[in-house]
N, CA, C and O of each residue as an XYZ file, in Angstrom:
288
protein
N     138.226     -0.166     19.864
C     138.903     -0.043     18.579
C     138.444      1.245     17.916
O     137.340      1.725     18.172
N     139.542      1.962     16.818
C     138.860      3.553     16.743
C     138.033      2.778     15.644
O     138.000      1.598     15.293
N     137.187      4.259     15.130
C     136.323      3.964     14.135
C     137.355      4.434     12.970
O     138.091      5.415     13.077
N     137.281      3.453     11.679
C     137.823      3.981     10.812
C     137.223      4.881      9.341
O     136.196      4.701      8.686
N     137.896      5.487      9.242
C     136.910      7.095      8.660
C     136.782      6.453      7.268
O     135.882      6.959      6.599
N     137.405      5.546      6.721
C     137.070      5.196      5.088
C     136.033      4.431      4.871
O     135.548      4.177      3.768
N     135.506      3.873      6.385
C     133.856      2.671      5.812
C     133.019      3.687      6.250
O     131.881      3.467      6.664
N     133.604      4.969      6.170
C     132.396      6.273      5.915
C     132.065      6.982      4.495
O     131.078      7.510      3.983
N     133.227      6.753      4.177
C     133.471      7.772      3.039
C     131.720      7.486      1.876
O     131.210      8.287      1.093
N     131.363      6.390      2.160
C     129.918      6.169      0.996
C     129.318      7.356      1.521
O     129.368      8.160      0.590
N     128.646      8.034      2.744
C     127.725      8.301      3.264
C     128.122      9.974      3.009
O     127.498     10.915      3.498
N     129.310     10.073      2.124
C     130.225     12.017      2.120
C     128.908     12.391      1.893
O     128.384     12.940      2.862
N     128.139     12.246      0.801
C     127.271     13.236      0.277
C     125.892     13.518      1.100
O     125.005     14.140      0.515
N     125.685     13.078      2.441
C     124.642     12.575      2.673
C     124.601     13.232      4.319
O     125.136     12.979      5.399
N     123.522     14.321      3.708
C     123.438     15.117      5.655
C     123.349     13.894      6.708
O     122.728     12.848      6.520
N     124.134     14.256      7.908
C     123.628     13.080      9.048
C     123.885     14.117     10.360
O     124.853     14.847     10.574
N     122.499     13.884     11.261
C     122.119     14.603     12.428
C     122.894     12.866     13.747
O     122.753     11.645     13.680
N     123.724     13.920     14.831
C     124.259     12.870     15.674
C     123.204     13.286     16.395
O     122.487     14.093     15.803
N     122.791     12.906     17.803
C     122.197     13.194     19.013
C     122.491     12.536     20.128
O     122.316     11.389     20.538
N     123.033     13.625     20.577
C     123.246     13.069     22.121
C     122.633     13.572     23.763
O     122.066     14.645     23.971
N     122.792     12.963     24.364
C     122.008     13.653     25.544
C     123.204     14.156     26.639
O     124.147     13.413     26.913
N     123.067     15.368     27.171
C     124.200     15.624     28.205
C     124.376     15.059     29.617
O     125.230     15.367     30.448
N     123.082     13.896     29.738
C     123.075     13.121     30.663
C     123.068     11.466     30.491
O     122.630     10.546     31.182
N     123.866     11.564     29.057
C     124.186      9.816     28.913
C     125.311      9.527     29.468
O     126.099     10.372     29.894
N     125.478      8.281     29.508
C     126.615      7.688     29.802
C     128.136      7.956     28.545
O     128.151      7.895     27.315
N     129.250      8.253     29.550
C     130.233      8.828     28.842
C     130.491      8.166     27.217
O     130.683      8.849     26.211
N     130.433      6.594     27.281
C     130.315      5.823     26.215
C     129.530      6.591     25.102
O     130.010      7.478     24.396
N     128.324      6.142     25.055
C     127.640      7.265     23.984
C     127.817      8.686     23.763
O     127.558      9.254     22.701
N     128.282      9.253     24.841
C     128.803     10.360     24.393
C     129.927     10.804     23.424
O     129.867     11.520     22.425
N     131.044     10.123     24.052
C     132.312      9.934     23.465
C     132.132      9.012     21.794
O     132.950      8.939     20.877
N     131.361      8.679     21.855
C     130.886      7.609     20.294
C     130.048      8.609     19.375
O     130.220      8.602     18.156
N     129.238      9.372     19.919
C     128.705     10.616     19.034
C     129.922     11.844     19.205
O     129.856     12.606     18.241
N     130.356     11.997     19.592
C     131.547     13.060     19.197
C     132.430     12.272     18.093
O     132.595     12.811     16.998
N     133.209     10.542     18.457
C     133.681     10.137     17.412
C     132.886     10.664     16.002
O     133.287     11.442     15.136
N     131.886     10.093     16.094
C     130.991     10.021     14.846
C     130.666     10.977     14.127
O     130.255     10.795     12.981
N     130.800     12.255     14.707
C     130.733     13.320     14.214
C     132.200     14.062     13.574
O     132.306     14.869     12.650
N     133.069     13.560     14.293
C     134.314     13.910     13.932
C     134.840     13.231     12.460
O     135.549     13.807     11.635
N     134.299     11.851     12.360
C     134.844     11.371     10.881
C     133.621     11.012     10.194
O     133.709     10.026      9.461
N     132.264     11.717     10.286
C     131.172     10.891      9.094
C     131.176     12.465      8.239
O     130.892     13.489      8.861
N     131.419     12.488      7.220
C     130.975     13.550      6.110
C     129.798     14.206      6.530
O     128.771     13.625      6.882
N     129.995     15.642      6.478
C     128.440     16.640      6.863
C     128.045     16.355      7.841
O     126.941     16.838      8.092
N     128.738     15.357      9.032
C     127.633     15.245     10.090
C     127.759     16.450     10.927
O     128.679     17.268     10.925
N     126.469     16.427     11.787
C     125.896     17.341     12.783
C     125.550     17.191     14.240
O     124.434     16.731     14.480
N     126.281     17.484     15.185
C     125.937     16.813     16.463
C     125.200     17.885     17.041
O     125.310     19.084     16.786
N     124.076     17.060     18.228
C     123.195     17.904     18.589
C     123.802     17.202     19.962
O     124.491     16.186     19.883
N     123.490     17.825     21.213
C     123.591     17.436     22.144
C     122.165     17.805     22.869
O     121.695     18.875     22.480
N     121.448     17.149     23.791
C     119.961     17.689     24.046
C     120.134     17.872     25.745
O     120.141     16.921     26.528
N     120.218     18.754     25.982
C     120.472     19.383     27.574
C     119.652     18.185     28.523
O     118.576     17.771     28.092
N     120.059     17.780     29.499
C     118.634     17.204     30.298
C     118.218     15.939     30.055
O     117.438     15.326     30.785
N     118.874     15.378     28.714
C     118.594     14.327     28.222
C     119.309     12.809     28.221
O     120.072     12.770     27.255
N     119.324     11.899     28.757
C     120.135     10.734     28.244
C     119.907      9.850     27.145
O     118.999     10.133     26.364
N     120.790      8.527     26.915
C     120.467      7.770     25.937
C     118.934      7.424     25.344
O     118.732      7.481     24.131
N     117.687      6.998     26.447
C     116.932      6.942     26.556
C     115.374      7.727     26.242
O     114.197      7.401     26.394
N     116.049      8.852     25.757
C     115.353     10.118     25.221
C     114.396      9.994     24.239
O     113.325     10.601     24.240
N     114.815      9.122     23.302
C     114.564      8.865     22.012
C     112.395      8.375     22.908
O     111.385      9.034     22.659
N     112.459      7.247     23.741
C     111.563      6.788     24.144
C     111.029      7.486     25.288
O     109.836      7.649     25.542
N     111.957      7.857     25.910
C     111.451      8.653     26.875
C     111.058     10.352     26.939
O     110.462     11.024     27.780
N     111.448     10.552     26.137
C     111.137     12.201     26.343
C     111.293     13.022     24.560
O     112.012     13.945     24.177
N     110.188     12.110     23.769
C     110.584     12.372     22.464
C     110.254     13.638     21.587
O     110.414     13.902     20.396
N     109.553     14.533     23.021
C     109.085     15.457     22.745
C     110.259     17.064     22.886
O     109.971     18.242     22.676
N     111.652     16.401     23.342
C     113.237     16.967     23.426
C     113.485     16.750     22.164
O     113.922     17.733     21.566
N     113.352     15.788     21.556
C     113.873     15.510     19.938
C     113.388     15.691     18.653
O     114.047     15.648     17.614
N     111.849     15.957     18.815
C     110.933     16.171     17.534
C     111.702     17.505     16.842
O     112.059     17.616     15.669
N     111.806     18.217     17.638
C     111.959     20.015     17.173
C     113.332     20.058     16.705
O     113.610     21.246     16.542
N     114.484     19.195     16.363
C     115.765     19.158     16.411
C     115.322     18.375     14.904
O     115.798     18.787     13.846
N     114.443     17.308     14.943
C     114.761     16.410     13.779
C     113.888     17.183     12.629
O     114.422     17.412     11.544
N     112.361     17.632     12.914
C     112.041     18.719     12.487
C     113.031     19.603     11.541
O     113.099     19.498     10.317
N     113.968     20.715     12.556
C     115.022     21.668     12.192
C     115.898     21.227     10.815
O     116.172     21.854      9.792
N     116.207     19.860     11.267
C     117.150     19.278     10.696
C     116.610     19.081      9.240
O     117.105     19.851      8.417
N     115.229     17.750      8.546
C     114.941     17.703      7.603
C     114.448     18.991      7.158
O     113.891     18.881      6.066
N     114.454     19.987      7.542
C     113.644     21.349      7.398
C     115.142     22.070      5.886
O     115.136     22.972      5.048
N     115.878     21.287      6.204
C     117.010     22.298      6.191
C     116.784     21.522      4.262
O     117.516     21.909      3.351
């Protein structure tokens, strides 16, 4: 079912970082591109090398991105 862009609209004012890995499964991929396409200000990162699993597995791909991000 698509996502619908108006049970976004609360979040307009409000930076949001997507992340994805270029070695997830197409699902999450295709769901962070949605998500980026209709959430206000969002930002997609894609992390080379990385899949879903990143977050736990290799969190040392993601510190420097989330870093960047609240930096801003």
């Amino acid at each position: 079912k698509p996502l619908d862009p108006a049970q976004w609209a609360p979040s307009s004012a409000t930076p949001t970082l997507i992340i994805d890995g270029d070695k997830s499964d197409p699902t999450f991929r295709n769901a962070a591109a949605d998500l980026a396409r209709i959430v206000p200000h969002a930002e997609r990162l894609t992390l080379a090398g990385q899949n879903h699993g990143a977050v736990e597995m290799a969190p040392q791909s993601i510190a420097p991105a989330l870093i960047d991000f609240f930096a801003k």
